[in-house]
């Protein structure tokens, strides 16, 4: 993961790059971009390593109790939702059933599934929480998710043409993605991806654009399709045939209720994930910039390529604590409920080293995301320049 390298992050505006200085950084508020020396970046990396080590050393019963409590709540919501569907002829009961099932699916996917599959609870040696064996309540097979998300996204975070989460193969989410008329449909594609997000995530590893271009053969995608058939088939059977059939004459209301709960989960998950990756100020990088990067430089890329969402404790739980996306990208294998505890220290380090700490309320962050989606539907000549905090880091250690 840390075998990549980072030269300058990012190139500021459209002008020439300022020459790195030998000072640790240019303080915020001064003219020009923040400049971090090689030594400053490595020092920051050591401090983040120390923060991680202290958090790991503190893991214990509190963390066990937390995840068991979340699992109990998730199961309770599912049982309540399935049970209330038997009263689906009564509109308030149907609405309550959809609400309970939506909560169950959100907790299962966000605070349990996503985090367990990152290995956040492997230290517990609990078979049901093993990252390699866990399966979740969504169409995407867990093994395919672990490849497209845990490996590809978290290793190559916000590196153009390497991190396929930048646009998911169908959207234009960065000005450096070459424009073509297809992207005029950017808002429509985004709306469809949001509505059917679990299916978009399932298809993520397919690399559909490479299939269309003939770069991937059937032999490459056959194992993926077989995985979809097994996993998505069970999901469709469960939500749209078995459980509706169990309610007898309420088959249709139950089917519609289950579909509605899935859509609620899809819209929520999409919104949280996009708020953590694409609001104004989040920066992208090139493969050349990130060649042979050090651990400290990898940390800096994670900080500049992520954004947080402000909210209360319940909001953070329902987001899977991905409302602390900066902390998650820094420490993806730490139990996510620890992110609110370490966030003040991460933010203080950003301030100490002059790095931006991108955070804001949900409406602000999602508003800038959708603004970007509409804006990038157009060629760059119609969109104007971006205004982001400039950060430059030295690639190599200064000669003695």
mmCIF file of C-alpha atoms in Angstrom:
data_model
loop_
_atom_site.group_PDB
_atom_site.id
_atom_site.type_symbol
_atom_site.label_atom_id
_atom_site.label_comp_id
_atom_site.label_asym_id
_atom_site.label_seq_id
_atom_site.Cartn_x
_atom_site.Cartn_y
_atom_site.Cartn_z
ATOM 1 C CA UNK A 1 0.000 0.000 0.000
ATOM 2 C CA UNK A 2 2.788 2.361 0.831
ATOM 3 C CA UNK A 3 5.004 1.486 -2.118
ATOM 4 C CA UNK A 4 3.798 4.419 -4.238
ATOM 5 C CA UNK A 5 5.395 7.841 -4.194
ATOM 6 C CA UNK A 6 4.195 11.396 -4.297
ATOM 7 C CA UNK A 7 6.050 14.303 -5.822
ATOM 8 C CA UNK A 8 4.000 17.500 -5.710
ATOM 9 C CA UNK A 9 0.407 17.618 -4.296
ATOM 10 C CA UNK A 10 -1.427 19.007 -6.188
ATOM 11 C CA UNK A 11 -0.282 21.324 -8.980
ATOM 12 C CA UNK A 12 -1.862 24.650 -8.159
ATOM 13 C CA UNK A 13 -4.112 26.412 -10.627
ATOM 14 C CA UNK A 14 -2.975 26.639 -14.239
ATOM 15 C CA UNK A 15 0.288 28.454 -13.682
ATOM 16 C CA UNK A 16 3.779 27.148 -13.168
ATOM 17 C CA UNK A 17 4.652 25.252 -10.022
ATOM 18 C CA UNK A 18 6.372 27.295 -7.321
ATOM 19 C CA UNK A 19 9.816 26.002 -6.456
ATOM 20 C CA UNK A 20 9.920 24.076 -3.158
ATOM 21 C CA UNK A 21 11.616 25.873 -0.341
ATOM 22 C CA UNK A 22 13.747 24.490 2.456
ATOM 23 C CA UNK A 23 11.295 25.684 5.094
ATOM 24 C CA UNK A 24 8.805 23.255 6.585
ATOM 25 C CA UNK A 25 5.764 25.092 5.268
ATOM 26 C CA UNK A 26 4.252 28.388 4.277
ATOM 27 C CA UNK A 27 1.672 29.258 6.913
ATOM 28 C CA UNK A 28 -1.966 29.583 5.820
ATOM 29 C CA UNK A 29 -2.897 33.137 5.105
ATOM 30 C CA UNK A 30 0.391 34.009 3.374
ATOM 31 C CA UNK A 31 0.672 34.545 -0.361
ATOM 32 C CA UNK A 32 1.191 31.407 -2.407
ATOM 33 C CA UNK A 33 0.551 27.772 -1.691
ATOM 34 C CA UNK A 34 1.466 25.808 1.394
ATOM 35 C CA UNK A 35 4.854 24.180 0.832
ATOM 36 C CA UNK A 36 5.806 21.098 2.838
ATOM 37 C CA UNK A 37 9.393 19.920 2.878
ATOM 38 C CA UNK A 38 10.271 16.244 2.617
ATOM 39 C CA UNK A 39 11.250 16.267 6.298
ATOM 40 C CA UNK A 40 7.958 17.875 7.358
ATOM 41 C CA UNK A 41 5.925 15.273 5.475
ATOM 42 C CA UNK A 42 7.843 12.398 7.037
ATOM 43 C CA UNK A 43 7.497 13.964 10.481
ATOM 44 C CA UNK A 44 3.745 14.227 9.941
ATOM 45 C CA UNK A 45 3.704 10.584 8.869
ATOM 46 C CA UNK A 46 5.453 9.527 12.079
ATOM 47 C CA UNK A 47 2.923 11.427 14.175
ATOM 48 C CA UNK A 48 0.056 9.720 12.359
ATOM 49 C CA UNK A 49 1.739 6.342 12.852
ATOM 50 C CA UNK A 50 1.943 7.132 16.549
ATOM 51 C CA UNK A 51 -1.747 8.081 16.664
ATOM 52 C CA UNK A 52 -2.661 4.808 15.014
ATOM 53 C CA UNK A 53 -0.447 2.782 17.367
ATOM 54 C CA UNK A 54 -1.975 4.438 20.441
ATOM 55 C CA UNK A 55 -5.488 3.731 19.179
ATOM 56 C CA UNK A 56 -4.727 0.074 18.385
ATOM 57 C CA UNK A 57 -3.193 -0.383 21.846
ATOM 58 C CA UNK A 58 -6.424 0.906 23.403
ATOM 59 C CA UNK A 59 -8.785 -1.460 21.569
ATOM 60 C CA UNK A 60 -10.699 -3.773 23.842
ATOM 61 C CA UNK A 61 -14.023 -4.473 25.503
ATOM 62 C CA UNK A 62 -15.513 -1.088 24.645
ATOM 63 C CA UNK A 63 -15.082 -1.857 20.957
ATOM 64 C CA UNK A 64 -16.507 -5.374 21.335
ATOM 65 C CA UNK A 65 -19.556 -4.033 23.129
ATOM 66 C CA UNK A 66 -20.053 -1.360 20.494
ATOM 67 C CA UNK A 67 -20.112 -3.630 17.441
ATOM 68 C CA UNK A 68 -22.284 -6.223 19.201
ATOM 69 C CA UNK A 69 -24.740 -3.465 20.120
ATOM 70 C CA UNK A 70 -24.891 -2.278 16.512
ATOM 71 C CA UNK A 71 -25.453 -5.833 15.256
ATOM 72 C CA UNK A 72 -28.250 -6.316 17.795
ATOM 73 C CA UNK A 73 -29.904 -3.083 16.679
ATOM 74 C CA UNK A 74 -29.580 -4.025 13.001
ATOM 75 C CA UNK A 75 -31.189 -7.404 13.587
ATOM 76 C CA UNK A 76 -33.932 -5.845 15.664
ATOM 77 C CA UNK A 77 -34.801 -3.407 12.879
ATOM 78 C CA UNK A 78 -34.892 -6.231 10.332
ATOM 79 C CA UNK A 79 -37.174 -8.405 12.455
ATOM 80 C CA UNK A 80 -39.454 -5.430 13.126
ATOM 81 C CA UNK A 81 -39.551 -4.486 9.451
ATOM 82 C CA UNK A 82 -40.296 -8.011 8.266
ATOM 83 C CA UNK A 83 -42.958 -8.425 10.927
ATOM 84 C CA UNK A 84 -44.686 -5.121 10.194
ATOM 85 C CA UNK A 85 -45.028 -6.103 6.544
ATOM 86 C CA UNK A 86 -47.742 -8.555 7.680
ATOM 87 C CA UNK A 87 -49.725 -5.436 8.586
ATOM 88 C CA UNK A 88 -48.932 -3.781 5.256
ATOM 89 C CA UNK A 89 -52.618 -3.300 4.475
ATOM 90 C CA UNK A 90 -52.516 -0.522 7.095
ATOM 91 C CA UNK A 91 -50.545 2.413 5.580
ATOM 92 C CA UNK A 92 -48.841 3.592 8.823
ATOM 93 C CA UNK A 93 -47.652 0.025 9.482
ATOM 94 C CA UNK A 94 -46.297 -0.248 5.922
ATOM 95 C CA UNK A 95 -44.414 3.031 6.315
ATOM 96 C CA UNK A 96 -42.995 1.858 9.638
ATOM 97 C CA UNK A 97 -41.972 -1.435 8.041
ATOM 98 C CA UNK A 98 -40.123 0.361 5.242
ATOM 99 C CA UNK A 99 -38.453 2.648 7.762
ATOM 100 C CA UNK A 100 -37.284 -0.270 9.911
ATOM 101 C CA UNK A 101 -35.997 -2.243 6.923
ATOM 102 C CA UNK A 102 -34.211 0.832 5.604
ATOM 103 C CA UNK A 103 -32.470 1.289 8.954
ATOM 104 C CA UNK A 104 -31.530 -2.388 8.995
ATOM 105 C CA UNK A 105 -29.990 -2.251 5.540
ATOM 106 C CA UNK A 106 -28.164 1.017 6.240
ATOM 107 C CA UNK A 107 -26.631 -0.332 9.447
ATOM 108 C CA UNK A 108 -25.768 -3.628 7.773
ATOM 109 C CA UNK A 109 -24.008 -1.971 4.848
ATOM 110 C CA UNK A 110 -22.446 1.098 6.453
ATOM 111 C CA UNK A 111 -21.512 0.530 10.096
ATOM 112 C CA UNK A 112 -21.236 -3.261 9.968
ATOM 113 C CA UNK A 113 -20.459 -4.634 6.496
ATOM 114 C CA UNK A 114 -18.169 -1.952 5.128
ATOM 115 C CA UNK A 115 -16.207 -1.686 8.358
ATOM 116 C CA UNK A 116 -15.996 -5.409 9.108
ATOM 117 C CA UNK A 117 -14.711 -6.103 5.577
ATOM 118 C CA UNK A 118 -11.934 -3.573 6.174
ATOM 119 C CA UNK A 119 -10.655 -5.890 8.916
ATOM 120 C CA UNK A 120 -11.592 -3.434 11.676
ATOM 121 C CA UNK A 121 -12.689 -6.263 13.969
ATOM 122 C CA UNK A 122 -10.387 -9.101 12.885
ATOM 123 C CA UNK A 123 -8.484 -8.680 16.151
ATOM 124 C CA UNK A 124 -11.547 -10.023 17.996
ATOM 125 C CA UNK A 125 -11.160 -13.482 16.403
ATOM 126 C CA UNK A 126 -14.942 -13.612 16.037
ATOM 127 C CA UNK A 127 -15.881 -15.838 13.045
ATOM 128 C CA UNK A 128 -18.951 -13.737 12.259
ATOM 129 C CA UNK A 129 -16.814 -10.595 12.071
ATOM 130 C CA UNK A 130 -13.974 -12.013 9.996
ATOM 131 C CA UNK A 131 -13.207 -9.659 7.115
ATOM 132 C CA UNK A 132 -12.454 -12.512 4.704
ATOM 133 C CA UNK A 133 -15.697 -14.413 5.375
ATOM 134 C CA UNK A 134 -18.278 -11.683 6.059
ATOM 135 C CA UNK A 135 -21.138 -11.312 3.575
ATOM 136 C CA UNK A 136 -23.531 -8.376 3.567
ATOM 137 C CA UNK A 137 -27.115 -7.528 2.598
ATOM 138 C CA UNK A 138 -26.466 -6.063 -0.848
ATOM 139 C CA UNK A 139 -26.038 -7.263 -4.429
ATOM 140 C CA UNK A 140 -22.246 -6.947 -4.643
ATOM 141 C CA UNK A 141 -20.296 -10.082 -3.615
ATOM 142 C CA UNK A 142 -18.038 -9.300 -0.665
ATOM 143 C CA UNK A 143 -14.890 -10.613 -2.362
ATOM 144 C CA UNK A 144 -15.407 -8.301 -5.344
ATOM 145 C CA UNK A 145 -15.991 -5.373 -2.989
ATOM 146 C CA UNK A 146 -12.779 -6.109 -1.124
ATOM 147 C CA UNK A 147 -10.867 -5.914 -4.411
ATOM 148 C CA UNK A 148 -12.490 -2.828 -5.958
ATOM 149 C CA UNK A 149 -12.760 -0.902 -2.693
ATOM 150 C CA UNK A 150 -10.289 -2.115 -0.085
ATOM 151 C CA UNK A 151 -7.449 -2.622 -2.556
ATOM 152 C CA UNK A 152 -7.993 -0.453 -5.645
ATOM 153 C CA UNK A 153 -9.640 2.549 -4.011
ATOM 154 C CA UNK A 154 -7.764 2.706 -0.724
ATOM 155 C CA UNK A 155 -4.375 2.083 -2.348
ATOM 156 C CA UNK A 156 -4.800 4.494 -5.261
ATOM 157 C CA UNK A 157 -7.109 7.027 -3.610
ATOM 158 C CA UNK A 158 -7.923 9.877 -6.018
ATOM 159 C CA UNK A 159 -5.226 8.946 -8.541
ATOM 160 C CA UNK A 160 -6.688 9.558 -11.986
ATOM 161 C CA UNK A 161 -6.950 6.454 -14.180
ATOM 162 C CA UNK A 162 -6.056 4.234 -11.222
ATOM 163 C CA UNK A 163 -8.805 4.886 -8.661
ATOM 164 C CA UNK A 164 -11.954 3.767 -10.466
ATOM 165 C CA UNK A 165 -14.107 5.340 -7.747
ATOM 166 C CA UNK A 166 -13.483 8.644 -9.535
ATOM 167 C CA UNK A 167 -16.651 8.526 -11.608
ATOM 168 C CA UNK A 168 -17.259 4.765 -11.216
ATOM 169 C CA UNK A 169 -16.533 4.392 -14.930
ATOM 170 C CA UNK A 170 -19.643 6.357 -15.933
ATOM 171 C CA UNK A 171 -19.340 9.869 -14.435
ATOM 172 C CA UNK A 172 -16.997 12.805 -15.004
ATOM 173 C CA UNK A 173 -15.975 13.921 -11.502
ATOM 174 C CA UNK A 174 -12.704 15.736 -12.241
ATOM 175 C CA UNK A 175 -11.693 18.387 -14.767
ATOM 176 C CA UNK A 176 -8.688 16.318 -15.827
ATOM 177 C CA UNK A 177 -10.988 13.577 -17.106
ATOM 178 C CA UNK A 178 -11.160 14.219 -20.850
ATOM 179 C CA UNK A 179 -14.561 15.594 -21.836
ATOM 180 C CA UNK A 180 -16.702 14.143 -24.589
ATOM 181 C CA UNK A 181 -20.405 14.640 -25.466
ATOM 182 C CA UNK A 182 -21.360 11.541 -23.470
ATOM 183 C CA UNK A 183 -20.778 13.542 -20.276
ATOM 184 C CA UNK A 184 -23.638 15.914 -21.083
ATOM 185 C CA UNK A 185 -25.694 13.229 -19.362
ATOM 186 C CA UNK A 186 -23.607 13.446 -16.165
ATOM 187 C CA UNK A 187 -26.542 14.478 -13.909
ATOM 188 C CA UNK A 188 -28.785 11.728 -15.322
ATOM 189 C CA UNK A 189 -26.110 9.065 -14.871
ATOM 190 C CA UNK A 190 -25.486 10.285 -11.324
ATOM 191 C CA UNK A 191 -29.187 10.113 -10.459
ATOM 192 C CA UNK A 192 -29.457 6.565 -11.831
ATOM 193 C CA UNK A 193 -26.287 5.504 -9.990
ATOM 194 C CA UNK A 194 -27.701 6.953 -6.765
ATOM 195 C CA UNK A 195 -31.049 5.179 -7.169
ATOM 196 C CA UNK A 196 -29.555 1.800 -8.060
ATOM 197 C CA UNK A 197 -26.293 2.193 -6.167
ATOM 198 C CA UNK A 198 -26.002 -1.407 -4.962
ATOM 199 C CA UNK A 199 -26.119 -2.571 -8.593
ATOM 200 C CA UNK A 200 -23.577 0.039 -9.653
ATOM 201 C CA UNK A 201 -21.262 -1.165 -6.898
ATOM 202 C CA UNK A 202 -21.825 -4.755 -8.032
ATOM 203 C CA UNK A 203 -20.789 -3.876 -11.594
ATOM 204 C CA UNK A 204 -17.787 -1.823 -10.450
ATOM 205 C CA UNK A 205 -15.165 -4.546 -10.908
ATOM 206 C CA UNK A 206 -16.475 -5.254 -14.415
ATOM 207 C CA UNK A 207 -14.754 -2.124 -15.785
ATOM 208 C CA UNK A 208 -17.608 -1.758 -18.282
ATOM 209 C CA UNK A 209 -15.821 0.920 -20.305
ATOM 210 C CA UNK A 210 -12.947 -1.517 -20.945
ATOM 211 C CA UNK A 211 -15.400 -4.226 -21.963
ATOM 212 C CA UNK A 212 -17.019 -1.839 -24.456
ATOM 213 C CA UNK A 213 -13.577 -0.934 -25.833
ATOM 214 C CA UNK A 214 -12.631 -4.584 -26.191
ATOM 215 C CA UNK A 215 -9.878 -4.410 -23.570
ATOM 216 C CA UNK A 216 -11.443 -7.136 -21.408
ATOM 217 C CA UNK A 217 -12.374 -10.605 -22.635
ATOM 218 C CA UNK A 218 -15.101 -12.980 -21.474
ATOM 219 C CA UNK A 219 -12.466 -15.055 -19.708
ATOM 220 C CA UNK A 220 -11.621 -11.952 -17.625
ATOM 221 C CA UNK A 221 -15.172 -11.262 -16.520
ATOM 222 C CA UNK A 222 -16.650 -14.786 -16.323
ATOM 223 C CA UNK A 223 -15.715 -15.222 -12.611
ATOM 224 C CA UNK A 224 -17.320 -11.836 -11.846
ATOM 225 C CA UNK A 225 -20.556 -12.793 -13.591
ATOM 226 C CA UNK A 226 -20.661 -16.107 -11.745
ATOM 227 C CA UNK A 227 -20.245 -14.221 -8.456
ATOM 228 C CA UNK A 228 -23.075 -11.839 -9.372
ATOM 229 C CA UNK A 229 -25.364 -14.719 -10.256
ATOM 230 C CA UNK A 230 -24.822 -16.353 -6.889
ATOM 231 C CA UNK A 231 -24.974 -13.245 -4.704
ATOM 232 C CA UNK A 232 -27.427 -10.989 -6.539
ATOM 233 C CA UNK A 233 -29.627 -13.999 -7.233
ATOM 234 C CA UNK A 234 -29.950 -14.668 -3.505
ATOM 235 C CA UNK A 235 -30.712 -11.004 -2.849
ATOM 236 C CA UNK A 236 -33.463 -10.889 -5.476
ATOM 237 C CA UNK A 237 -34.899 -14.178 -4.243
ATOM 238 C CA UNK A 238 -34.929 -12.963 -0.626
ATOM 239 C CA UNK A 239 -36.322 -9.441 -1.075
ATOM 240 C CA UNK A 240 -38.571 -9.850 -4.092
ATOM 241 C CA UNK A 241 -39.883 -13.426 -3.935
ATOM 242 C CA UNK A 242 -39.516 -15.274 -0.621
ATOM 243 C CA UNK A 243 -40.409 -12.560 1.903
ATOM 244 C CA UNK A 244 -43.250 -11.129 -0.226
ATOM 245 C CA UNK A 245 -44.610 -14.677 -0.697
ATOM 246 C CA UNK A 246 -44.535 -15.251 3.061
ATOM 247 C CA UNK A 247 -47.021 -12.379 3.499
ATOM 248 C CA UNK A 248 -49.520 -14.102 1.198
ATOM 249 C CA UNK A 249 -52.123 -11.663 -0.111
ATOM 250 C CA UNK A 250 -49.795 -8.773 0.802
ATOM 251 C CA UNK A 251 -47.217 -9.972 -1.745
ATOM 252 C CA UNK A 252 -47.261 -6.742 -3.774
ATOM 253 C CA UNK A 253 -47.135 -4.275 -0.833
ATOM 254 C CA UNK A 254 -44.270 -6.300 0.665
ATOM 255 C CA UNK A 255 -42.367 -6.411 -2.621
ATOM 256 C CA UNK A 256 -42.793 -2.650 -3.077
ATOM 257 C CA UNK A 257 -41.794 -2.063 0.538
ATOM 258 C CA UNK A 258 -38.628 -4.128 0.180
ATOM 259 C CA UNK A 259 -37.726 -2.329 -3.046
ATOM 260 C CA UNK A 260 -38.327 1.026 -1.359
ATOM 261 C CA UNK A 261 -36.058 0.100 1.566
ATOM 262 C CA UNK A 262 -33.320 -0.872 -0.878
ATOM 263 C CA UNK A 263 -33.652 2.443 -2.702
ATOM 264 C CA UNK A 264 -33.540 4.391 0.590
ATOM 265 C CA UNK A 265 -30.334 2.534 1.493
ATOM 266 C CA UNK A 266 -28.920 3.182 -1.996
ATOM 267 C CA UNK A 267 -29.600 6.924 -1.914
ATOM 268 C CA UNK A 268 -28.144 7.250 1.591
ATOM 269 C CA UNK A 269 -25.002 5.235 0.877
ATOM 270 C CA UNK A 270 -24.366 7.096 -2.390
ATOM 271 C CA UNK A 271 -24.810 10.465 -0.715
ATOM 272 C CA UNK A 272 -22.482 9.704 2.188
ATOM 273 C CA UNK A 273 -19.800 8.217 -0.050
ATOM 274 C CA UNK A 274 -19.920 11.040 -2.588
ATOM 275 C CA UNK A 275 -19.800 13.651 0.200
ATOM 276 C CA UNK A 276 -16.584 12.031 1.421
ATOM 277 C CA UNK A 277 -14.883 12.017 -1.971
ATOM 278 C CA UNK A 278 -16.150 14.716 -4.325
ATOM 279 C CA UNK A 279 -17.148 17.977 -2.618
ATOM 280 C CA UNK A 280 -15.395 21.222 -3.437
ATOM 281 C CA UNK A 281 -11.773 21.253 -2.276
ATOM 282 C CA UNK A 282 -11.075 17.522 -2.578
ATOM 283 C CA UNK A 283 -8.017 17.063 -4.749
ATOM 284 C CA UNK A 284 -6.920 14.479 -7.327
ATOM 285 C CA UNK A 285 -3.480 13.341 -8.409
ATOM 286 C CA UNK A 286 -1.646 11.717 -11.312
ATOM 287 C CA UNK A 287 0.257 8.452 -11.472
ATOM 288 C CA UNK A 288 3.437 10.434 -12.132
ATOM 289 C CA UNK A 289 2.951 12.497 -8.983
ATOM 290 C CA UNK A 290 2.435 9.423 -6.869
ATOM 291 C CA UNK A 291 5.255 7.213 -8.108
ATOM 292 C CA UNK A 292 7.372 5.748 -5.298
ATOM 293 C CA UNK A 293 5.658 7.773 -2.579
ATOM 294 C CA UNK A 294 6.668 7.379 1.037
ATOM 295 C CA UNK A 295 4.348 6.509 3.886
ATOM 296 C CA UNK A 296 4.131 10.160 4.923
ATOM 297 C CA UNK A 297 3.334 11.209 1.366
ATOM 298 C CA UNK A 298 0.632 8.529 1.171
ATOM 299 C CA UNK A 299 -0.892 9.977 4.340
ATOM 300 C CA UNK A 300 -0.889 13.486 2.843
ATOM 301 C CA UNK A 301 -2.643 12.233 -0.287
ATOM 302 C CA UNK A 302 -5.357 10.648 1.852
ATOM 303 C CA UNK A 303 -5.889 13.933 3.722
ATOM 304 C CA UNK A 304 -6.089 16.040 0.567
ATOM 305 C CA UNK A 305 -8.276 13.518 -1.248
ATOM 306 C CA UNK A 306 -11.023 13.188 1.377
ATOM 307 C CA UNK A 307 -13.707 15.254 3.101
ATOM 308 C CA UNK A 308 -15.751 14.963 6.296
ATOM 309 C CA UNK A 309 -19.402 15.640 7.075
ATOM 310 C CA UNK A 310 -20.441 17.287 10.329
ATOM 311 C CA UNK A 311 -23.292 15.840 12.368
ATOM 312 C CA UNK A 312 -24.397 14.264 15.624
ATOM 313 C CA UNK A 313 -23.702 10.773 17.014
ATOM 314 C CA UNK A 314 -26.681 9.117 15.264
ATOM 315 C CA UNK A 315 -25.699 10.667 11.949
ATOM 316 C CA UNK A 316 -22.167 9.308 12.321
ATOM 317 C CA UNK A 317 -23.458 5.806 13.140
ATOM 318 C CA UNK A 318 -25.818 5.751 10.151
ATOM 319 C CA UNK A 319 -22.985 6.910 7.902
ATOM 320 C CA UNK A 320 -20.817 4.043 9.125
ATOM 321 C CA UNK A 321 -18.658 6.864 10.485
ATOM 322 C CA UNK A 322 -17.714 7.601 6.873
ATOM 323 C CA UNK A 323 -18.742 11.104 7.860
ATOM 324 C CA UNK A 324 -15.101 10.989 9.048
ATOM 325 C CA UNK A 325 -13.782 10.067 5.620
ATOM 326 C CA UNK A 326 -10.429 11.763 6.241
ATOM 327 C CA UNK A 327 -9.761 9.581 9.263
ATOM 328 C CA UNK A 328 -11.083 6.521 7.436
ATOM 329 C CA UNK A 329 -8.702 7.020 4.525
ATOM 330 C CA UNK A 330 -5.816 7.460 6.946
ATOM 331 C CA UNK A 331 -6.691 4.404 9.054
ATOM 332 C CA UNK A 332 -9.134 2.151 7.149
ATOM 333 C CA UNK A 333 -8.561 -0.822 9.474
ATOM 334 C CA UNK A 334 -9.283 0.990 12.752
ATOM 335 C CA UNK A 335 -12.807 0.491 14.174
ATOM 336 C CA UNK A 336 -14.757 3.332 12.593
ATOM 337 C CA UNK A 337 -16.504 4.362 15.802
ATOM 338 C CA UNK A 338 -13.046 5.512 16.959
ATOM 339 C CA UNK A 339 -12.832 8.144 14.217
ATOM 340 C CA UNK A 340 -14.763 10.825 16.143
ATOM 341 C CA UNK A 341 -12.292 10.359 19.017
ATOM 342 C CA UNK A 342 -9.167 10.782 16.888
ATOM 343 C CA UNK A 343 -10.581 13.437 14.533
ATOM 344 C CA UNK A 344 -9.596 16.406 16.766
ATOM 345 C CA UNK A 345 -5.974 15.228 16.775
ATOM 346 C CA UNK A 346 -5.980 14.728 13.003
ATOM 347 C CA UNK A 347 -7.469 18.176 12.527
ATOM 348 C CA UNK A 348 -4.859 19.690 14.851
ATOM 349 C CA UNK A 349 -2.093 18.069 12.790
ATOM 350 C CA UNK A 350 -3.597 19.531 9.614
ATOM 351 C CA UNK A 351 -3.547 22.971 11.205
ATOM 352 C CA UNK A 352 0.010 22.473 12.487
ATOM 353 C CA UNK A 353 1.298 21.584 9.024
ATOM 354 C CA UNK A 354 -0.877 24.001 7.074
ATOM 355 C CA UNK A 355 -2.991 21.340 5.404
ATOM 356 C CA UNK A 356 -6.692 21.899 4.664
ATOM 357 C CA UNK A 357 -9.170 19.860 6.714
ATOM 358 C CA UNK A 358 -12.193 19.662 4.415
ATOM 359 C CA UNK A 359 -15.355 19.448 6.510
ATOM 360 C CA UNK A 360 -18.874 20.845 6.414
ATOM 361 C CA UNK A 361 -22.529 20.099 6.997
ATOM 362 C CA UNK A 362 -24.303 17.445 4.942
ATOM 363 C CA UNK A 363 -26.349 19.905 2.880
ATOM 364 C CA UNK A 364 -23.269 21.968 2.063
ATOM 365 C CA UNK A 365 -21.158 18.968 1.063
ATOM 366 C CA UNK A 366 -23.845 17.245 -1.006
ATOM 367 C CA UNK A 367 -24.729 20.575 -2.609
ATOM 368 C CA UNK A 368 -21.158 21.052 -3.826
ATOM 369 C CA UNK A 369 -21.075 17.433 -5.045
ATOM 370 C CA UNK A 370 -24.148 17.899 -7.212
ATOM 371 C CA UNK A 371 -22.849 21.290 -8.318
ATOM 372 C CA UNK A 372 -19.687 19.552 -9.532
ATOM 373 C CA UNK A 373 -21.712 16.839 -11.289
ATOM 374 C CA UNK A 374 -23.648 19.458 -13.273
ATOM 375 C CA UNK A 375 -20.573 21.607 -13.872
ATOM 376 C CA UNK A 376 -18.415 18.793 -15.196
ATOM 377 C CA UNK A 377 -21.100 17.769 -17.674
ATOM 378 C CA UNK A 378 -19.717 20.680 -19.714
ATOM 379 C CA UNK A 379 -16.312 21.167 -21.346
ATOM 380 C CA UNK A 380 -13.687 22.901 -19.182
ATOM 381 C CA UNK A 381 -13.862 26.099 -21.231
ATOM 382 C CA UNK A 382 -17.375 26.677 -19.885
ATOM 383 C CA UNK A 383 -16.657 25.904 -16.231
ATOM 384 C CA UNK A 384 -13.972 28.382 -15.166
ATOM 385 C CA UNK A 385 -10.983 27.736 -12.895
ATOM 386 C CA UNK A 386 -11.128 25.782 -9.655
ATOM 387 C CA UNK A 387 -10.303 27.518 -6.388
ATOM 388 C CA UNK A 388 -8.749 25.097 -3.927
ATOM 389 C CA UNK A 389 -6.142 25.383 -1.215
ATOM 390 C CA UNK A 390 -2.763 24.789 -2.816
ATOM 391 C CA UNK A 391 -0.347 22.304 -1.274
ATOM 392 C CA UNK A 392 3.078 21.443 -2.656
ATOM 393 C CA UNK A 393 5.408 18.888 -1.125
ATOM 394 C CA UNK A 394 9.010 18.134 -1.885
ATOM 395 C CA UNK A 395 9.548 14.775 -3.511
ATOM 396 C CA UNK A 396 13.045 14.052 -2.364
ATOM 397 C CA UNK A 397 15.082 14.719 0.743
ATOM 398 C CA UNK A 398 17.144 17.878 0.394
ATOM 399 C CA UNK A 399 20.861 17.287 -0.118
ATOM 400 C CA UNK A 400 22.961 17.892 2.984
#
